[in-house]
Tab-separated table of C-alpha atoms and ligand atoms in Angstrom:
chain	number	residue	atom	x	y	z
P	294	MET	CA	90.642	44.628	145.968
P	295	VAL	CA	89.170	42.081	148.417
P	296	SER	CA	85.598	42.732	149.435
P	297	ILE	CA	84.080	42.182	152.865
P	298	GLY	CA	80.377	41.362	153.178
P	299	VAL	CA	78.489	43.473	155.710
P	300	GLY	CA	75.094	42.581	157.172
P	301	ILE	CA	73.149	45.173	159.161
P	302	LEU	CA	70.463	44.471	161.739
P	303	GLY	CA	68.321	47.633	161.805
P	304	GLY	CA	67.833	50.330	159.176
P	305	GLY	CA	66.538	53.196	161.344
P	306	THR	CA	68.281	56.466	162.261
P	307	VAL	CA	71.774	54.954	162.510
P	308	GLY	CA	71.369	51.771	160.427
P	309	GLY	CA	69.708	53.752	157.606
P	310	ALA	CA	72.521	56.335	157.597
P	311	LEU	CA	75.163	53.586	157.630
P	312	ALA	CA	73.504	51.515	154.863
P	313	THR	CA	73.166	54.646	152.706
P	314	ARG	CA	76.873	55.404	153.112
P	315	LEU	CA	77.900	51.845	152.319
P	316	LEU	CA	75.827	52.015	149.123
P	317	THR	CA	76.705	55.549	148.000
P	318	GLU	CA	80.284	56.020	149.255
P	319	GLN	CA	81.757	52.598	148.501
P	320	ASP	CA	84.496	53.988	146.217
P	321	ALA	CA	85.484	56.763	148.620
P	322	ILE	CA	85.680	54.289	151.526
P	323	ALA	CA	87.768	51.915	149.383
P	324	ALA	CA	90.112	54.711	148.277
P	325	LYS	CA	90.781	55.698	151.881
P	326	SER	CA	90.790	52.312	153.633
P	327	GLY	CA	91.903	49.968	150.867
P	328	LEU	CA	88.792	47.853	151.515
P	329	THR	CA	85.652	47.230	149.528
P	330	LEU	CA	82.730	46.995	151.916
P	331	GLU	CA	79.696	45.323	150.346
P	332	LEU	CA	76.316	45.730	152.005
P	333	ARG	CA	74.840	42.260	151.535
P	334	HIS	CA	71.799	42.182	153.828
P	335	LEU	CA	69.719	44.618	155.892
P	336	ALA	CA	67.050	43.625	158.432
P	337	VAL	CA	64.174	45.952	159.299
P	338	ARG	CA	60.821	45.385	160.953
P	339	ASP	CA	58.697	47.043	158.277
P	340	PRO	CA	60.158	47.130	154.744
P	341	GLY	CA	57.211	49.277	153.545
P	342	LYS	CA	58.080	52.154	155.906
P	343	PRO	CA	59.108	55.395	154.135
P	344	ARG	CA	62.869	55.974	154.571
P	345	PRO	CA	65.169	58.817	153.503
P	346	TYR	CA	66.965	56.418	151.110
P	347	VAL	CA	65.305	53.658	149.072
P	348	PHE	CA	67.248	50.439	149.638
P	349	PRO	CA	67.272	47.741	146.938
P	350	PRO	CA	64.447	45.342	147.948
P	351	ASN	CA	66.657	42.279	147.354
P	352	LEU	CA	68.909	43.395	150.266
P	353	MET	CA	66.089	43.671	152.743
P	354	THR	CA	64.593	41.133	155.094
P	355	THR	CA	62.320	41.134	158.095
P	356	VAL	CA	64.016	38.036	159.494
P	357	PRO	CA	67.208	39.208	161.267
P	358	GLU	CA	68.538	35.630	161.607
P	359	GLU	CA	68.830	35.561	157.791
P	360	VAL	CA	71.379	38.394	157.992
P	361	VAL	CA	73.447	36.653	160.663
P	362	ASP	CA	73.349	33.267	158.911
P	363	ASP	CA	73.982	34.573	155.384
P	364	PRO	CA	77.296	32.980	154.266
P	365	GLU	CA	77.974	36.140	152.209
P	366	VAL	CA	77.949	38.227	155.410
P	367	ASP	CA	81.438	38.321	156.936
P	368	LEU	CA	80.625	40.772	159.732
P	369	VAL	CA	77.407	41.708	161.467
P	370	VAL	CA	76.430	45.230	162.520
P	371	GLU	CA	73.743	45.421	165.203
P	372	LEU	CA	71.744	48.675	165.064
P	373	MET	CA	68.317	47.510	166.202
P	374	GLY	CA	68.703	48.711	169.765
P	375	GLY	CA	67.205	47.189	172.925
P	376	LEU	CA	68.085	43.939	174.616
P	377	GLU	CA	66.184	41.275	172.756
P	378	PRO	CA	66.345	40.095	170.076
P	379	ALA	CA	69.623	42.065	169.726
P	380	ALA	CA	71.513	40.102	172.435
P	381	GLY	CA	70.512	36.716	170.995
P	382	LEU	CA	71.464	37.785	167.479
P	383	VAL	CA	74.855	39.157	168.528
P	384	MET	CA	75.579	35.939	170.447
P	385	ARG	CA	74.501	33.894	167.400
P	386	ALA	CA	76.904	35.854	165.155
P	387	LEU	CA	79.809	35.485	167.606
P	388	GLN	CA	79.165	31.767	168.029
P	389	ALA	CA	79.286	31.445	164.234
P	390	GLY	CA	82.748	33.082	164.372
P	391	LYS	CA	81.529	36.371	162.862
P	392	PRO	CA	82.796	39.650	164.323
P	393	VAL	CA	80.175	42.135	165.456
P	394	VAL	CA	79.975	45.921	165.563
P	395	THR	CA	77.230	47.516	167.648
P	396	ALA	CA	76.124	50.984	168.803
P	397	ASN	CA	73.871	49.492	171.451
P	398	LYS	CA	74.844	50.825	174.908
P	399	GLU	CA	71.936	49.076	176.623
P	400	LEU	CA	73.174	45.762	175.262
P	401	MET	CA	76.819	46.393	176.190
P	402	ALA	CA	75.999	47.737	179.675
P	403	THR	CA	73.783	44.744	180.445
P	404	THR	CA	75.272	41.715	178.716
P	405	GLY	CA	78.619	43.177	177.604
P	406	ALA	CA	80.773	41.002	179.879
P	407	GLU	CA	79.162	37.820	178.592
P	408	LEU	CA	79.324	38.898	174.941
P	409	LEU	CA	82.949	40.056	175.183
P	410	GLU	CA	83.874	36.761	176.817
P	411	GLU	CA	82.262	34.853	173.954
P	412	ALA	CA	84.034	37.067	171.396
P	413	GLY	CA	87.347	36.377	173.176
P	414	ARG	CA	86.646	32.611	173.167
P	415	ARG	CA	85.943	32.688	169.430
P	416	GLY	CA	88.894	34.982	168.623
P	417	VAL	CA	86.654	37.567	166.936
P	418	SER	CA	86.066	41.232	167.691
P	419	LEU	CA	83.036	42.825	169.286
P	420	LEU	CA	83.474	46.581	168.815
P	421	PHE	CA	81.181	49.285	170.183
P	422	GLU	CA	82.764	52.698	169.614
P	423	ALA	CA	79.383	54.284	168.787
P	424	ALA	CA	77.761	53.077	172.012
P	425	VAL	CA	79.111	56.083	173.948
P	426	GLY	CA	79.440	59.628	172.651
P	427	GLY	CA	78.220	59.050	169.062
P	428	ALA	CA	81.029	60.199	166.765
P	429	ILE	CA	83.506	60.927	169.588
P	430	PRO	CA	86.347	58.408	169.697
P	431	ILE	CA	86.344	57.342	173.363
P	432	ILE	CA	86.034	53.545	173.550
P	433	ARG	CA	89.226	52.968	171.563
P	434	PRO	CA	91.216	55.655	173.448
P	435	LEU	CA	90.124	54.146	176.786
P	436	SER	CA	90.790	50.535	175.862
P	437	GLU	CA	93.955	51.106	173.806
P	438	SER	CA	95.665	54.522	173.939
P	439	LEU	CA	95.044	54.938	177.688
P	440	ALA	CA	95.390	51.257	178.612
P	441	GLY	CA	98.494	52.120	180.674
P	442	GLU	CA	97.061	55.177	182.449
P	443	ARG	CA	95.721	55.006	186.015
P	444	ILE	CA	92.532	56.938	185.390
P	445	THR	CA	91.144	58.516	188.545
P	446	GLU	CA	88.005	60.237	187.284
P	447	VAL	CA	85.722	60.280	184.250
P	448	LEU	CA	83.076	62.973	183.878
P	449	GLY	CA	80.791	62.741	180.880
P	450	ILE	CA	78.033	64.636	179.171
P	451	VAL	CA	76.928	61.523	177.346
P	452	ASN	CA	73.318	62.177	176.451
P	453	GLY	CA	72.708	64.623	173.619
P	454	THR	CA	68.972	64.930	174.223
P	455	THR	CA	69.276	66.073	177.835
P	456	ASN	CA	72.196	68.384	177.056
P	457	PHE	CA	70.118	69.922	174.270
P	458	ILE	CA	67.129	70.335	176.611
P	459	LEU	CA	69.230	71.866	179.413
P	460	THR	CA	70.955	74.224	176.968
P	461	ARG	CA	67.595	75.405	175.603
P	462	MET	CA	66.260	75.861	179.160
P	463	CYS	CA	69.392	77.880	180.084
P	464	GLN	CA	69.747	80.018	177.005
P	465	GLN	CA	66.137	80.596	175.966
P	466	ALA	CA	64.210	79.767	179.152
P	467	THR	CA	62.308	77.221	177.027
P	468	THR	CA	60.110	74.790	178.934
P	469	PHE	CA	61.249	71.203	179.384
P	470	ARG	CA	58.416	69.890	177.155
P	471	GLU	CA	59.119	72.284	174.252
P	472	ALA	CA	62.844	71.530	174.312
P	473	LEU	CA	62.177	67.762	174.431
P	474	ALA	CA	59.858	67.965	171.397
P	475	GLU	CA	62.574	69.827	169.478
P	476	ALA	CA	65.217	67.213	170.459
P	477	GLN	CA	62.904	64.449	169.207
P	478	SER	CA	62.248	66.193	165.891
P	479	LEU	CA	66.036	66.456	165.367
P	480	GLY	CA	66.500	62.689	165.947
P	481	TYR	CA	68.603	63.025	169.142
P	482	ALA	CA	66.091	61.418	171.496
P	483	GLU	CA	65.416	57.699	171.533
P	484	THR	CA	62.029	56.644	170.099
P	485	ASP	CA	60.803	56.569	173.692
P	486	PRO	CA	62.565	59.556	175.327
P	487	THR	CA	62.038	58.193	178.863
P	488	ALA	CA	65.485	56.598	178.780
P	489	ASP	CA	67.055	59.944	177.870
P	490	VAL	CA	65.333	62.192	180.420
P	491	SER	CA	65.376	59.663	183.280
P	492	GLY	CA	69.152	59.257	182.987
P	493	ALA	CA	68.896	55.558	181.999
P	494	ASP	CA	70.633	56.117	178.645
P	495	ALA	CA	73.452	58.045	180.351
P	496	ALA	CA	73.678	55.340	183.050
P	497	ALA	CA	74.297	52.645	180.440
P	498	LYS	CA	77.052	54.817	178.952
P	499	ALA	CA	78.466	55.561	182.434
P	500	ALA	CA	78.634	51.805	183.087
P	501	ILE	CA	80.575	51.251	179.844
P	502	LEU	CA	82.963	54.156	180.524
P	503	ALA	CA	83.592	53.024	184.101
P	504	SER	CA	84.193	49.429	183.004
P	505	LEU	CA	86.807	50.508	180.475
P	506	ALA	CA	88.418	53.255	182.569
P	507	PHE	CA	88.885	51.011	185.628
P	508	GLY	CA	89.179	47.578	183.936
P	509	THR	CA	86.317	46.267	186.017
P	510	TRP	CA	82.781	45.139	185.199
P	511	VAL	CA	80.193	47.789	186.015
P	512	GLY	CA	76.700	46.872	184.856
P	513	ARG	CA	73.916	49.325	184.092
P	514	ASP	CA	72.010	48.303	187.248
P	515	MET	CA	74.995	49.207	189.445
P	516	VAL	CA	74.833	52.912	188.498
P	517	HIS	CA	73.009	55.326	190.835
P	518	THR	CA	70.719	57.217	188.434
P	519	GLU	CA	68.674	60.424	188.626
P	520	GLY	CA	67.145	62.233	185.632
P	521	ILE	CA	66.386	65.834	184.708
P	522	GLU	CA	62.572	65.646	184.678
P	523	SER	CA	62.119	67.612	187.882
P	524	LEU	CA	64.581	70.449	187.142
P	525	ASP	CA	62.827	73.792	187.372
P	526	VAL	CA	63.778	76.578	184.979
P	527	ALA	CA	63.776	78.955	187.996
P	528	ASP	CA	66.738	77.070	189.520
P	529	ILE	CA	68.588	77.191	186.222
P	530	GLY	CA	68.317	81.006	186.437
P	531	PHE	CA	69.368	81.183	190.124
P	532	ALA	CA	72.281	78.807	189.471
P	533	ALA	CA	73.437	80.934	186.528
P	534	ASP	CA	73.546	83.972	188.852
P	535	LEU	CA	75.793	81.960	191.181
P	536	GLY	CA	78.121	80.975	188.302
P	537	TYR	CA	76.887	77.447	187.568
P	538	VAL	CA	75.559	75.626	184.478
P	539	PRO	CA	73.306	72.548	184.895
P	540	LYS	CA	74.474	69.348	183.187
P	541	LEU	CA	73.379	65.728	183.391
P	542	LEU	CA	76.746	64.214	184.326
P	543	ALA	CA	77.924	60.627	184.260
P	544	ILE	CA	80.568	60.455	186.972
P	545	ALA	CA	82.908	57.538	187.582
P	546	SER	CA	85.643	58.009	190.123
P	547	GLU	CA	88.281	56.032	191.973
P	548	THR	CA	87.711	56.959	195.621
P	549	GLY	CA	90.616	55.087	197.187
P	550	THR	CA	88.233	52.500	198.676
P	551	GLY	CA	86.367	51.504	195.525
P	552	ILE	CA	84.860	52.938	192.393
P	553	ALA	CA	81.755	55.120	192.481
P	554	VAL	CA	79.555	55.460	189.397
P	555	ARG	CA	76.538	57.740	189.175
P	556	VAL	CA	74.412	59.848	186.868
P	557	HIS	CA	72.579	62.900	188.149
P	558	PRO	CA	71.911	66.543	187.352
P	559	THR	CA	74.953	68.516	188.477
P	560	LEU	CA	75.730	72.216	188.667
P	561	VAL	CA	79.062	72.741	186.944
P	562	PRO	CA	81.124	75.913	187.596
P	563	VAL	CA	81.160	78.082	184.442
P	564	GLY	CA	84.960	77.837	184.180
P	565	HIS	CA	84.988	74.019	183.997
P	566	PRO	CA	85.723	72.563	180.510
P	567	LEU	CA	82.346	70.755	180.511
P	568	ALA	CA	80.326	73.920	181.219
P	569	SER	CA	80.625	75.205	177.643
P	570	VAL	CA	79.600	71.907	175.992
P	571	SER	CA	76.198	72.898	174.687
P	572	GLY	CA	73.301	71.676	172.550
P	573	SER	CA	73.372	68.017	171.556
P	574	GLN	CA	77.174	67.940	171.881
P	575	ASN	CA	78.696	65.304	174.152
P	576	ALA	CA	82.020	65.460	175.985
P	577	ILE	CA	84.056	63.147	178.151
P	578	TYR	CA	86.603	64.634	180.551
P	579	LEU	CA	89.227	62.360	182.093
P	580	ARG	CA	91.818	62.760	184.783
P	581	GLY	CA	94.853	60.648	185.557
P	582	PRO	CA	98.316	61.239	187.026
P	583	GLY	CA	100.084	60.710	183.684
P	584	VAL	CA	97.800	62.677	181.371
P	585	ASP	CA	96.540	65.218	183.950
P	586	GLU	CA	93.372	66.204	182.040
P	587	LEU	CA	91.920	65.110	178.679
P	588	LEU	CA	88.756	66.321	176.971
P	589	PHE	CA	87.017	64.488	174.149
P	590	ALA	CA	84.111	66.395	172.614
P	591	GLY	CA	81.842	66.344	169.589
P	592	PRO	CA	78.479	65.249	168.209
P	593	GLY	CA	77.100	62.573	170.492
P	594	ALA	CA	73.929	61.585	168.677
P	595	GLY	CA	72.213	61.560	165.308
P	596	GLY	CA	72.382	59.143	162.387
P	597	GLY	CA	75.312	60.678	160.459
P	598	PRO	CA	77.787	61.131	163.329
P	599	THR	CA	76.972	57.743	164.846
P	600	ALA	CA	77.296	55.994	161.472
P	601	THR	CA	80.830	57.426	161.157
P	602	ALA	CA	81.870	55.757	164.420
P	603	VAL	CA	80.242	52.477	163.335
P	604	LEU	CA	82.022	52.667	159.989
P	605	GLY	CA	85.378	53.097	161.756
P	606	ASP	CA	84.744	49.892	163.716
P	607	ILE	CA	83.664	48.071	160.538
P	608	ILE	CA	86.909	49.059	158.808
P	609	GLU	CA	88.967	47.883	161.792
P	610	VAL	CA	87.160	44.548	161.876
P	611	ALA	CA	87.457	44.165	158.094
P	612	ARG	CA	91.232	44.704	158.364
P	613	GLU	CA	91.411	42.006	161.038
P	614	LEU	CA	89.451	39.633	158.819
P	615	LEU	CA	91.841	40.263	155.957
P	616	ALA	CA	94.869	39.751	158.219
P	617	GLY	CA	93.340	36.397	159.180
P	618	ALA	CA	94.697	36.445	162.753
P	619	PRO	CA	92.418	35.991	165.787
P	620	ALA	CA	91.345	39.341	167.224
P	621	PRO	CA	93.144	40.139	170.505
P	622	PRO	CA	90.890	40.691	173.562
P	623	ARG	CA	90.965	44.462	174.068
P	624	VAL	CA	89.107	44.674	177.344
P	625	ARG	CA	89.753	42.887	180.635
P	626	LEU	CA	87.043	43.140	183.247
P	627	ALA	CA	87.686	42.141	186.866
P	628	PRO	CA	84.834	42.092	189.425
P	629	ALA	CA	84.129	45.599	190.765
P	630	GLY	CA	84.181	46.904	194.328
P	631	LEU	CA	81.628	49.695	194.048
P	632	ARG	CA	81.139	52.408	196.644
P	633	PRO	CA	77.569	53.519	197.359
P	634	VAL	CA	76.757	57.160	196.616
P	635	ALA	CA	75.628	57.687	200.227
P	636	GLU	CA	79.281	57.307	201.295
P	637	LEU	CA	80.626	59.959	198.916
P	638	GLU	CA	81.387	63.602	199.659
P	639	THR	CA	78.889	65.812	197.839
P	640	SER	CA	78.096	69.492	197.714
P	641	TRP	CA	74.558	70.813	197.203
P	642	TYR	CA	72.552	73.719	195.836
P	643	LEU	CA	69.349	73.940	197.887
P	644	ARG	CA	66.375	76.239	197.328
P	645	LEU	CA	64.111	76.668	200.336
P	646	GLU	CA	60.800	78.516	200.416
P	647	VAL	CA	60.539	79.806	204.003
P	648	VAL	CA	58.508	82.005	206.316
P	649	ASP	CA	60.120	85.467	206.360
P	650	ARG	CA	60.494	86.410	210.032
P	651	ALA	CA	63.106	86.809	212.746
P	652	GLY	CA	64.895	83.666	213.906
P	653	VAL	CA	64.147	81.570	210.778
P	654	LEU	CA	67.695	81.691	209.422
P	655	ALA	CA	69.106	80.671	212.818
P	656	ARG	CA	66.893	77.557	212.926
P	657	ILE	CA	67.830	76.579	209.395
P	658	ALA	CA	71.549	77.115	210.059
P	659	GLY	CA	71.135	74.985	213.203
P	660	ALA	CA	69.634	72.103	211.203
P	661	PHE	CA	72.576	72.181	208.794
P	662	GLY	CA	75.089	72.419	211.678
P	663	ASP	CA	73.520	69.562	213.686
P	664	LEU	CA	74.164	67.196	210.775
P	665	GLY	CA	77.704	68.429	210.082
P	666	VAL	CA	76.831	70.207	206.820
P	667	SER	CA	78.730	73.459	206.392
P	668	ILE	CA	77.268	76.334	204.331
P	669	GLU	CA	79.478	77.842	201.638
P	670	SER	CA	77.110	80.635	200.517
P	671	MET	CA	73.555	81.841	201.001
P	672	VAL	CA	71.314	84.233	199.063
P	673	GLN	CA	67.953	85.509	200.297
P	674	ILE	CA	65.245	86.838	198.005
P	675	GLY	CA	62.423	88.405	200.046
P	676	ARG	CA	58.855	88.020	198.781
P	677	GLY	CA	56.754	89.663	201.539
P	678	GLU	CA	55.546	86.965	203.948
P	679	THR	CA	57.789	84.332	202.459
P	680	ALA	CA	61.355	84.329	201.247
P	681	THR	CA	63.431	82.181	198.917
P	682	LEU	CA	66.720	81.043	200.402
P	683	ILE	CA	69.409	79.565	198.203
P	684	PHE	CA	72.257	77.684	199.871
P	685	VAL	CA	75.371	76.094	198.438
P	686	THR	CA	76.985	73.668	200.865
P	687	HIS	CA	80.615	72.697	201.325
P	688	PRO	CA	81.449	69.074	200.451
P	689	SER	CA	80.327	66.702	203.188
P	690	PRO	CA	79.195	63.062	203.347
P	691	GLU	CA	76.118	62.597	201.159
P	692	SER	CA	74.288	60.709	203.912
P	693	GLY	CA	74.562	63.788	206.210
P	694	SER	CA	73.351	66.134	203.454
P	695	ARG	CA	70.339	63.896	202.789
P	696	ARG	CA	69.472	63.851	206.487
P	697	ALA	CA	69.843	67.655	206.590
P	698	ILE	CA	67.448	68.026	203.618
P	699	GLU	CA	64.951	65.776	205.420
P	700	ALA	CA	65.346	67.741	208.657
P	701	LEU	CA	64.862	71.054	206.827
P	702	SER	CA	61.665	69.754	205.179
P	703	GLY	CA	60.326	68.988	208.663
P	704	LEU	CA	60.859	72.503	210.094
P	705	ASP	CA	57.624	74.478	210.550
P	706	VAL	CA	59.333	77.626	209.164
P	707	VAL	CA	60.257	75.851	205.920
P	708	ARG	CA	57.308	75.748	203.519
P	709	GLN	CA	59.186	73.628	201.010
P	710	VAL	CA	62.645	72.396	200.042
P	711	ALA	CA	61.893	73.349	196.444
P	712	ALA	CA	65.122	72.137	194.836
P	713	ALA	CA	68.163	70.055	195.742
P	714	ILE	CA	70.833	69.708	193.063
P	715	ARG	CA	74.385	68.445	193.529
P	716	VAL	CA	77.234	70.821	192.711
P	717	LEU	CA	80.382	69.527	191.023
P	718	ILE	CA	83.338	69.425	193.395
P	719	ALA	CA	86.018	70.510	190.946
D	276	LIG	P1	65.814	53.190	165.372
D	276	LIG	O1	65.784	54.413	164.532
D	276	LIG	O2	64.661	52.890	166.246
D	276	LIG	O3	66.082	51.953	164.400
D	276	LIG	C1	65.947	50.613	164.793
D	276	LIG	C2	65.931	49.757	163.540
D	276	LIG	O4	65.864	48.392	163.904
D	276	LIG	C3	64.729	50.035	162.621
D	276	LIG	O5	65.127	49.998	161.286
D	276	LIG	C4	63.796	48.868	162.924
D	276	LIG	O6	62.986	48.518	161.804
D	276	LIG	C5	64.809	47.767	163.181
D	276	LIG	N1	64.271	46.709	164.064
D	276	LIG	C6	63.894	46.825	165.359
D	276	LIG	N2	63.481	45.636	165.832
D	276	LIG	C7	63.570	44.770	164.801
D	276	LIG	C8	63.278	43.392	164.636
D	276	LIG	N3	62.797	42.658	165.652
D	276	LIG	N4	63.501	42.818	163.430
D	276	LIG	C9	64.000	43.541	162.403
D	276	LIG	N5	64.310	44.846	162.504
D	276	LIG	C10	64.089	45.442	163.673
D	276	LIG	O7	67.112	53.208	166.324
D	276	LIG	P2	68.450	54.061	166.126
D	276	LIG	O8	68.261	55.424	166.686
D	276	LIG	O9	68.970	53.890	164.758
D	276	LIG	O10	69.421	53.324	167.173
D	276	LIG	C11	70.026	52.088	166.854
D	276	LIG	C12	71.056	51.755	167.939
D	276	LIG	O11	72.065	52.764	167.938
D	276	LIG	C13	70.484	51.749	169.349
D	276	LIG	O12	71.131	50.783	170.113
D	276	LIG	C14	70.825	53.154	169.877
D	276	LIG	O13	70.911	53.194	171.269
D	276	LIG	C15	72.160	53.354	169.227
D	276	LIG	N6	72.558	54.745	169.059
D	276	LIG	C16	71.690	55.625	168.495
D	276	LIG	C17	72.094	56.946	168.323
D	276	LIG	C18	71.167	57.949	167.716
D	276	LIG	O14	71.541	59.122	167.678
D	276	LIG	N7	69.995	57.586	167.215
D	276	LIG	C19	73.382	57.334	168.718
D	276	LIG	C20	74.247	56.387	169.289
D	276	LIG	C21	73.827	55.086	169.446
D	276	LIG	P3	61.929	49.579	161.156
D	276	LIG	O15	62.777	50.641	160.516
D	276	LIG	O16	61.179	48.800	160.161
D	276	LIG	O17	61.125	50.067	162.317
D	277	LIG	N1	69.354	59.373	172.678
D	277	LIG	C1	70.767	59.390	172.763
D	277	LIG	C2	71.220	60.790	173.138
D	277	LIG	C3	71.370	58.986	171.450
D	277	LIG	O1	70.388	61.699	173.204
D	277	LIG	O2	72.395	60.995	173.385
D	277	LIG	C4	72.800	58.613	171.549
D	277	LIG	O3	72.974	57.439	172.271
């Protein structure tokens, strides 16, 4: 059986799990795929660091260029994360005519267009199935199986850490901090969890999904992004009473006059397929006239699940290498016409802390009405001198809703607009 030499850049959560499987499951992989995958080189920063599996010292290096340049390495797997030196190393491998597999969403959402162009020029593959949704097959379905579908909307729960945190806050009323610490101990969160909780990780994945779904280049910096840091457990309870579940959603939609891509906390009606996706699970829900609705769901983070997706890409690339033909470009990216979020129709959950006396409701309703925002429902919880008012608004232009929120904050009867969360327009 022909063997293919694999070099891995990074031996952490994902790289460590992948390297372990290449070393311990070589026969099983060969029996199933017909390929012998040989781990030839593994780059880490600190070879002395304790790891769950002890790698043979002769495979390890602290100089990642040695992995890329090793003539025994036929394909390079980038699992270091971050932009540099990863981007330079991936470019170096492609320019040397070596195919690359990566799980790095930040890399693909920032320099993906450039790297894919280089891969196309060299006739080699650059695959990134694990960059979105961990083990869930979504990149290949979007770029191949659904290449002929006119996708109109993609909704994704694409960050396991935040979904885990929100699920814990919903089901056990755990605080944000406690749930985050648990997500970190389970290996879902990035080393620095800021990217998870601020929505930046989901925004990179939203950019990749939008690019593939609409065949257009959407970069990470083009995605409107809001995180979950300021969500209050009290609103999660009130929203549950109204029949909603909070999710950090990546939303990419074709609006008729351009594509809109955004990431923000969203209240999802309990009956929606995404509402029951809990814990660190990820899910991507698609709509299109041909397929109607599709749901892809599964483990979206963690070393084992992510390594499975990487391994699938490695096997595909290894088959291409054995076939000896240049890899076909799988993705075509035209320039995007993006629509700003302010121009979209959005619906809101608003919690107001107000003075509890006659005429207050009329003034608040007037502020909504003056800016063309229609109220779908309202709940009042009296607390003596003050009251909590919870409104859900009908869909209306986001710019009007924002002006209404500003106007409400300025009313002397409103002590505070304590929460403003978008509601999914299903
Ligand atoms: P990680 O645990 O932080 O591992 C990074 C690895 O890269 C470590 O082994 C580190 O060495 C090595 N490294 C970093 N900089 C290096 C340098 N300059 N030279 C040599 N080695 C270097 O990260 P991870 O969680 O495995 O994530 C890897 C990639 O997969 C990222 O792009 C991430 O976004 C993506 N991803 C992760 C998950 C997940 O669940 N973790 C899921 C999907 C995608 P040391 O071990 O010596 O520190
Ligand atoms: N930190 C990421 C998450 C890992 O929580 O989903 C997968 O990219």
